Short mmCIF file of C-alpha atoms in Angstrom, two decimals:
data_model
loop_
_atom_site.label_atom_id
_atom_site.label_comp_id
_atom_site.label_asym_id
_atom_site.label_seq_id
_atom_site.Cartn_x
_atom_site.Cartn_y
_atom_site.Cartn_z
CA THR A 1 102.52 112.94 173.04
CA TYR A 2 104.77 115.24 170.41
CA ARG A 3 107.96 112.22 171.23
CA GLN A 4 105.71 109.50 170.96
CA ALA A 5 103.63 110.65 167.75
CA PRO A 6 103.97 109.03 164.46
CA PHE A 7 107.06 110.16 162.14
CA GLY A 8 104.05 111.68 160.24
CA SER A 9 102.29 114.07 162.76
CA ARG A 10 105.80 114.65 164.92
CA LEU A 11 106.71 116.54 160.74
CA SER A 12 103.37 117.76 159.96
CA VAL A 13 103.21 120.27 163.74
CA ALA A 14 106.96 120.63 163.18
CA VAL A 15 106.41 122.73 159.85
CA ALA A 16 103.16 124.11 160.71
CA GLY A 17 104.22 127.48 161.90
CA SER A 18 106.60 128.39 158.49
CA ALA A 19 103.19 126.58 156.76
CA MET A 20 101.26 129.23 157.93
CA HIS A 21 104.30 132.43 156.93
CA PHE A 22 104.36 131.19 153.39
CA ALA A 23 100.50 130.43 152.66
CA LEU A 24 100.13 134.04 154.50
CA ALA A 25 103.33 135.69 151.51
CA LEU A 26 101.23 133.16 148.34
CA VAL A 27 98.16 134.78 149.35
CA LEU A 28 99.67 138.55 149.49
CA LEU A 29 101.56 137.65 146.18
CA VAL A 30 98.81 137.15 144.68
CA VAL A 31 96.65 140.60 145.98
CA GLN A 32 100.09 142.34 144.60
CA PHE A 33 100.06 140.67 141.47
CA SER A 34 95.77 141.02 140.70
CA LEU A 35 95.38 144.60 142.82
CA PHE A 36 98.20 146.68 142.25
CA GLY A 37 100.05 145.36 139.36
CA ARG A 38 104.16 142.96 139.10
CA VAL A 39 107.32 144.92 138.77
CA ASP A 40 108.10 144.29 134.49
CA GLU A 41 111.37 145.29 134.12
CA THR A 42 111.12 146.82 131.06
CA ARG A 43 108.30 149.25 131.74
CA TRP A 44 109.38 152.00 134.08
CA VAL A 45 109.80 156.09 133.90
CA ILE A 46 112.09 158.27 135.27
CA GLY A 47 111.70 158.76 139.18
CA ASP A 48 113.61 161.17 140.52
CA LEU A 49 115.52 163.45 139.54
CA THR A 50 120.11 164.45 140.89
CA GLU A 51 120.00 167.43 142.03
CA GLY A 52 122.80 169.86 139.57
CA GLY A 53 122.67 166.27 137.44
CA ALA A 54 122.61 166.78 133.87
CA ALA A 55 119.62 165.62 133.10
CA GLN A 56 117.35 168.33 135.21
CA GLU A 57 119.99 170.86 134.15
CA ALA A 58 118.35 169.62 129.91
CA GLY A 59 115.39 169.69 131.25
CA LEU A 60 113.79 166.06 131.78
CA ARG A 61 111.37 165.85 133.75
CA SER A 62 109.93 162.99 136.49
CA GLY A 63 107.39 160.26 134.89
CA ASP A 64 108.99 160.66 131.09
CA ARG A 65 109.17 157.36 129.45
CA VAL A 66 113.11 156.93 127.73
CA LEU A 67 112.52 155.70 123.95
CA SER A 68 115.73 156.01 122.96
CA PHE A 69 119.28 157.22 124.04
CA ASP A 70 121.33 158.16 121.43
CA GLY A 71 119.97 157.04 118.94
CA GLU A 72 119.92 152.77 120.68
CA PRO A 73 116.16 151.72 121.93
CA VAL A 74 116.21 151.85 125.57
CA GLY A 75 115.34 148.67 127.12
CA THR A 76 115.56 147.89 131.17
CA PHE A 77 116.60 150.67 133.30
CA GLU A 78 120.58 148.56 134.28
CA GLU A 79 120.76 148.29 130.05
CA PHE A 80 119.94 151.85 129.81
CA ARG A 81 122.81 152.71 133.09
CA GLY A 82 124.91 150.85 130.39
CA GLN A 83 124.44 153.25 127.53
CA ILE A 84 124.37 155.80 129.95
CA ARG A 85 128.26 154.98 130.64
CA SER A 86 130.17 154.18 127.64
CA ALA A 87 128.39 157.43 126.56
CA GLY A 88 130.49 161.12 126.68
CA GLY A 89 129.25 164.48 125.52
CA GLU A 90 126.29 165.65 124.16
CA VAL A 91 123.25 163.20 123.43
CA ALA A 92 119.59 163.36 122.62
CA VAL A 93 117.23 161.98 124.74
CA THR A 94 113.66 160.76 122.89
CA VAL A 95 111.09 160.38 126.06
CA ASP A 96 107.16 159.98 125.81
CA ARG A 97 105.84 162.87 127.48
CA ASP A 98 101.66 162.62 128.18
CA GLY A 99 101.44 160.91 124.91
CA GLU A 100 104.42 163.07 122.69
CA SER A 101 107.95 162.22 121.95
CA VAL A 102 109.92 164.41 122.78
CA VAL A 103 113.68 164.85 121.92
CA VAL A 104 115.75 166.82 124.63
CA PRO A 105 119.53 167.07 123.71
CA VAL A 106 121.85 166.62 126.80
CA ASP A 107 125.33 167.02 127.88
CA LEU A 108 126.42 164.71 130.27
CA ILE A 109 129.01 165.27 132.90
CA ARG A 110 131.62 163.46 134.17
CA ARG A 111 131.19 161.07 137.85
CA ASN A 112 134.02 159.24 139.59
CA LYS A 113 133.00 156.85 142.45
CA VAL A 114 135.39 157.06 145.67
CA ILE A 115 135.10 153.40 147.03
CA GLY A 116 136.54 152.05 150.30
CA THR A 117 136.90 148.31 151.61
CA VAL A 118 133.31 148.31 153.12
CA GLY A 119 131.20 148.58 150.29
CA THR A 120 130.03 151.73 150.08
CA ASP A 121 130.86 154.87 147.64
CA VAL A 122 131.13 158.49 147.58
CA ASP A 123 129.99 160.34 144.21
CA VAL A 124 131.68 162.60 143.23
CA LEU A 125 130.55 164.62 140.02
CA GLU A 126 132.12 167.17 137.74
CA ALA A 127 130.28 170.45 136.64
CA GLU A 128 130.71 173.26 135.69
CA GLY A 129 132.08 175.27 138.96
CA GLY A 130 133.40 172.53 140.27
CA LEU A 131 133.32 169.10 141.97
CA TYR A 132 129.67 168.08 143.66
CA VAL A 133 128.82 165.35 146.13
CA GLY A 134 126.62 163.39 144.19
CA PRO A 135 123.49 161.14 144.85
CA LEU A 136 124.01 159.48 148.64
CA VAL A 137 122.36 156.39 149.51
CA GLU A 138 119.82 157.20 152.62
CA ASN A 139 121.52 156.70 156.09
CA SER A 140 124.74 155.36 154.61
CA ARG A 141 128.30 155.67 156.11
CA PRO A 142 128.83 159.07 154.22
CA GLU A 143 125.50 160.67 154.78
CA ARG A 144 126.45 159.50 158.82
CA ALA A 145 129.42 161.40 158.21
CA GLY A 146 127.81 164.86 157.67
CA LEU A 147 127.94 164.49 153.71
CA ALA A 148 124.57 165.48 151.67
CA THR A 149 123.92 165.57 147.74
CA GLY A 150 124.95 169.07 146.00
CA GLN A 151 127.39 169.63 148.16
CA ARG A 152 130.27 171.75 145.86
CA ILE A 153 133.39 169.72 147.13
CA VAL A 154 136.72 172.78 147.62
CA GLU A 155 138.50 170.24 148.78
CA VAL A 156 140.22 166.67 149.39
CA ASN A 157 142.34 165.89 152.42
CA GLY A 158 143.25 169.38 152.86
CA ILE A 159 144.34 169.92 148.41
CA PRO A 160 141.66 171.70 146.46
CA VAL A 161 140.36 169.87 143.92
CA SER A 162 138.45 170.88 140.39
CA ASN A 163 138.52 168.69 138.40
CA LEU A 164 138.38 164.36 139.00
CA ASP A 165 141.98 164.74 137.87
CA GLU A 166 142.81 166.12 141.10
CA LEU A 167 140.62 164.01 142.86
CA ASP A 168 141.98 161.18 141.85
CA SER A 169 145.68 162.74 143.42
CA ALA A 170 143.86 164.29 146.82
CA VAL A 171 142.15 160.73 147.19
CA ASP A 172 145.98 158.90 146.90
CA ARG A 173 146.80 160.57 150.30
CA SER A 174 144.38 159.53 152.43
CA GLU A 175 145.38 157.63 155.91
CA ALA A 176 144.15 154.17 155.58
CA GLY A 177 140.44 154.29 155.01
CA GLU A 178 140.03 157.86 156.12
CA VAL A 179 138.77 160.88 153.24
CA SER A 180 138.33 163.95 153.95
CA PHE A 181 135.96 166.19 152.28
CA THR A 182 135.82 170.34 152.71
CA VAL A 183 132.76 170.85 151.35
CA MET A 184 130.14 174.24 150.94
CA GLN A 185 126.70 173.55 151.02
CA ASP A 186 125.83 177.54 149.16
CA ALA A 187 128.33 179.67 148.12
CA GLN A 188 127.83 181.99 151.39
CA ASP A 189 127.93 178.87 153.79
CA ALA A 190 131.60 178.36 155.53
CA PRO A 191 133.32 175.44 154.43
CA THR A 192 133.19 172.46 156.30
CA VAL A 193 135.17 169.50 157.11
CA VAL A 194 133.54 165.73 157.05
CA ALA A 195 135.50 162.96 157.74
CA VAL A 196 133.78 159.63 155.49
CA ASP A 197 136.28 156.51 156.84
CA LEU A 198 134.92 154.12 153.78
CA GLY A 199 137.31 150.55 156.13
CA SER A 200 141.35 150.34 156.00
CA ALA A 201 142.21 151.17 151.83
CA VAL A 202 140.42 153.61 149.34
CA ASP A 203 141.03 154.68 146.43
CA THR A 204 139.03 155.81 142.57
CA THR A 205 137.32 154.53 139.21
CA ASP A 206 137.74 155.74 136.58
CA PRO A 207 135.43 158.35 135.15
CA THR A 208 131.87 157.73 133.61
CA ALA A 209 129.27 159.56 132.18
CA PHE A 210 126.29 160.67 134.15
CA LEU A 211 123.07 160.91 133.70
CA GLY A 212 121.00 162.08 136.90
CA VAL A 213 117.92 159.80 136.98
CA GLY A 214 116.46 157.16 139.22
CA ALA A 215 114.16 154.48 138.12
CA GLU A 216 110.42 154.27 139.41
CA HIS A 217 108.91 151.41 136.94
CA VAL A 218 105.10 150.78 136.64
CA LEU A 219 103.55 148.74 137.75
CA GLN A 220 100.73 145.83 135.11
CA PRO A 221 97.80 143.88 136.87
CA GLU A 222 97.85 140.55 136.06
CA SER A 223 94.56 138.27 136.01
CA LEU A 224 93.82 136.23 138.90
CA PRO A 225 94.98 132.93 137.15
CA ARG A 226 98.07 134.43 136.23
CA ALA A 227 99.18 135.64 139.58
CA MET A 228 98.83 133.14 140.83
CA VAL A 229 101.35 131.65 138.80
CA SER A 230 103.48 134.35 139.25
CA SER A 231 103.36 134.38 143.07
CA PHE A 232 104.88 130.97 142.99
CA SER A 233 107.38 132.60 140.64
CA GLN A 234 108.33 135.11 142.78
CA PHE A 235 107.63 132.98 145.98
CA GLY A 236 110.76 131.21 145.21
CA GLU A 237 112.81 134.08 144.89
CA GLY A 238 112.09 135.05 147.68
CA VAL A 239 113.07 131.83 149.68
CA ALA A 240 116.09 132.04 147.58
CA ALA A 241 117.06 135.36 148.99
CA SER A 242 116.11 134.67 152.75
CA VAL A 243 118.30 131.60 152.49
CA THR A 244 121.14 134.11 151.28
CA GLY A 245 120.47 136.26 153.54
CA ILE A 246 121.14 133.75 156.67
CA ALA A 247 123.62 132.47 155.57
CA THR A 248 125.43 135.31 154.81
CA VAL A 249 124.61 137.47 158.11
CA PHE A 250 125.10 134.13 160.05
CA ASN A 251 128.17 132.89 157.70
CA PRO A 252 130.80 133.11 161.17
CA PRO A 253 133.37 135.70 159.16
CA GLN A 254 130.71 137.42 158.88
CA LEU A 255 128.89 137.17 163.01
CA LEU A 256 131.99 137.37 164.14
CA GLY A 257 133.04 140.97 162.29
CA PHE A 258 129.65 142.02 163.15
CA LEU A 259 130.15 141.52 166.95
CA THR A 260 133.81 142.75 167.27
CA GLY A 261 132.83 145.56 165.27
CA THR A 262 129.77 147.14 167.31
CA ILE A 263 130.95 146.12 170.38
CA THR A 264 134.37 147.84 169.93
CA GLY A 265 133.39 150.70 167.33
CA GLU A 266 135.41 149.29 164.56
CA ASP A 267 134.75 149.39 160.47
CA GLN A 268 133.87 146.07 159.07
CA ASP A 269 135.87 145.25 155.50
CA VAL A 270 133.61 143.21 153.31
CA SER A 271 136.68 143.31 150.52
CA ASP A 272 140.58 143.01 150.29
CA ARG A 273 141.01 145.93 148.14
CA PRO A 274 138.66 149.21 147.17
CA THR A 275 135.76 147.72 145.69
CA PRO A 276 133.07 149.85 144.19
CA ALA A 277 129.86 149.38 146.08
CA GLU A 278 128.08 146.96 142.98
CA GLU A 279 130.43 144.84 143.17
CA VAL A 280 130.27 143.52 146.51
CA ALA A 281 128.14 141.91 147.77
CA VAL A 282 126.53 142.89 150.68
CA SER A 283 128.23 146.34 152.61
CA SER A 284 128.96 146.40 156.14
CA ASP A 285 125.78 148.45 156.82
CA ALA A 286 123.01 146.84 154.49
CA GLY A 287 124.80 143.19 155.83
CA ARG A 288 123.90 143.15 159.14
CA PRO A 289 120.91 142.19 160.86
CA THR A 290 117.84 144.73 161.53
CA SER A 291 115.90 143.86 164.53
CA ILE A 292 112.31 144.13 164.87
CA ILE A 293 112.61 147.77 165.87
CA GLY A 294 114.36 148.78 162.56
CA ALA A 295 111.77 146.61 161.01
CA VAL A 296 108.56 148.18 162.32
CA ALA A 297 110.66 151.92 161.54
CA TYR A 298 110.61 150.67 157.77
CA GLY A 299 107.32 149.40 157.40
CA ALA A 300 106.37 152.70 158.69
CA ASP A 301 107.93 154.85 156.34
CA LEU A 302 106.78 152.19 153.56
CA THR A 303 102.96 152.26 155.04
CA ALA A 304 103.60 156.34 154.01
CA GLU A 305 104.63 156.02 151.21
CA ASP A 306 102.15 153.23 149.13
CA LEU A 307 99.83 150.80 150.05
CA SER A 308 101.49 148.84 147.63
CA ASN A 309 105.02 149.11 149.22
CA LEU A 310 103.37 147.46 152.23
CA ILE A 311 102.07 144.69 150.73
CA GLY A 312 105.12 143.50 149.61
CA PHE A 313 107.45 144.49 153.07
CA MET A 314 104.39 141.85 154.29
CA ILE A 315 105.45 139.35 152.30
CA ALA A 316 109.20 139.60 152.02
CA LEU A 317 108.75 139.35 156.10
CA ASN A 318 106.32 136.06 155.75
CA VAL A 319 108.89 134.10 153.81
CA PHE A 320 112.29 135.52 156.08
CA ILE A 321 110.44 134.72 158.88
CA GLY A 322 109.04 130.48 157.56
CA VAL A 323 112.82 130.18 156.21
CA PHE A 324 114.20 131.42 159.36
CA ASN A 325 112.21 129.20 161.62
CA LEU A 326 113.40 125.95 159.50
CA ILE A 327 117.53 126.39 160.28
CA PRO A 328 117.55 122.86 161.86
CA LEU A 329 118.58 123.92 165.48
CA LEU A 330 117.62 123.91 168.35
CA PRO A 331 114.80 125.40 169.75
CA PHE A 332 113.85 126.18 165.90
CA ASP A 333 111.02 124.70 164.19
CA GLY A 334 113.91 122.99 162.00
CA GLY A 335 115.52 121.75 164.49
CA HIS A 336 112.51 119.26 165.52
CA VAL A 337 112.32 118.42 161.37
CA ALA A 338 116.11 117.15 162.17
CA ILE A 339 115.26 115.02 164.46
CA ALA A 340 112.63 113.25 163.20
CA VAL A 341 113.79 112.52 160.11
CA TYR A 342 117.38 111.63 162.32
CA GLU A 343 114.84 109.31 163.77
CA LYS A 344 113.16 107.90 160.85
CA ILE A 345 116.37 107.37 159.37
CA ARG A 346 117.75 105.19 162.14
CA GLU A 347 114.38 103.19 162.02
CA VAL A 348 115.12 102.72 158.58
CA ALA A 349 118.78 101.79 158.92
CA SER A 350 118.24 99.15 161.50
CA GLY A 351 115.19 97.09 159.45
CA SER A 352 113.41 97.39 162.87
CA LYS A 353 109.49 97.78 162.63
CA GLN A 354 109.90 99.53 166.57
CA ARG A 355 110.44 103.54 167.36
CA TYR A 356 113.82 104.57 167.77
CA ILE A 357 113.56 107.21 170.01
CA SER A 358 116.79 109.90 170.51
CA ASP A 359 117.61 111.75 173.87
CA VAL A 360 116.68 114.83 173.06
CA SER A 361 117.98 116.26 176.39
CA ARG A 362 121.15 115.78 174.37
CA MET A 363 120.59 119.56 172.48
CA ILE A 364 119.69 121.56 175.20
CA PRO A 365 123.40 122.67 176.04
CA VAL A 366 122.62 123.51 171.49
CA ALA A 367 119.75 125.30 172.03
CA TYR A 368 121.14 127.23 175.05
CA GLY A 369 123.88 128.31 172.54
CA VAL A 370 121.70 129.45 169.60
CA VAL A 371 119.39 131.68 172.49
CA VAL A 372 122.25 133.10 173.88
CA VAL A 373 123.75 134.02 170.42
CA LEU A 374 120.04 135.34 169.13
CA ALA A 375 120.02 137.84 172.10
CA VAL A 376 123.44 139.35 171.29
CA VAL A 377 122.66 139.68 167.94
CA GLY A 378 119.19 140.80 168.56
CA LEU A 379 120.52 143.49 170.69
CA LEU A 380 123.46 144.86 169.40
CA ALA A 381 120.99 145.09 166.28
CA MET A 382 117.87 147.26 168.41
CA TYR A 383 121.02 149.58 169.39
CA LEU A 384 122.75 149.53 166.19
CA ASP A 385 119.04 150.78 164.35
CA LEU A 386 118.10 152.87 167.77
CA THR A 387 121.19 154.62 167.14
CA MET A 388 122.42 154.43 163.38
CA GLY A 389 118.73 153.46 161.78
CA VAL A 390 117.54 151.70 158.83
CA SER A 391 117.89 152.40 155.40
CA ALA A 392 116.59 150.35 153.04
#
């Protein structure tokens, strides 16, 4: 039987499931890199344009490849964002459009962020005619509350606002972490009041310049040998990300906050003071577990978009399942690995050739506890996926 088998046999049986998931992930990585390509952070073009943003008003187009910004060469998209934030006024953006170099003068607008303690922001743009709601993360807290990109903001907390300085003063009047926005979709529409809960406290960031472009990375196919090498480095990054994600979600304070917050409906803070979303490890929305319902919905969305995205999702899913199954607790395979290793250590320490067999029945209460926790978390995750949806 399994319990009487040698150490090597027990170990190989215990890790077989995760090994299959890892092998499938590696094969899919090779397929992804060789057939569709690998992301090169320096190879990107303009993707989505923010409605009413400076880029759209200036005439930049989706598919343009940015060559320089205000006379400075452009590297990765993150570096480009840094160049924008430190600029102001009118700048010259040089792009490659259908093989031709085009210089587009752009009058940058100002942006501010209303930040809270839940890792979610509300972007506010100052443009001609007043303040407008900037880009929102899909299915984020502000979007679920009723805000939409492009809405004009006429009041904050009941105070009329027309510029970022007035916004800053109005946000200071917020009660705890709730901010009330009075918005209009069109000039003919009646104003609508939208209350957004951003946690236990709110604040605003310093104004920065805003262009209003997203990035669409250009995939570069690799040769089969190079794709095989690249797959291992990418696999390692995926394993590290899975370990970090599991540790974050099942960290006792985080897990307790998720359970109590979901049951009571109270918000879960991820920082002790108002902090921009990009500076926190994970938002209270994105940091929650996702059930099989959410995973299927997310995968269906990716299928509709692009086969490459679906393969990427399957890679991430297989890596995660493989890592999750190696958690060193029963009833996971990692629990059986831990028991086998423990027994081997006891055999070596005793100096005896006699096989040491531990009493696994003592671990049954632990296994029951793990199953109960997973069942509760899974049911709550299903509830949230059904009522709130899933965002990327």
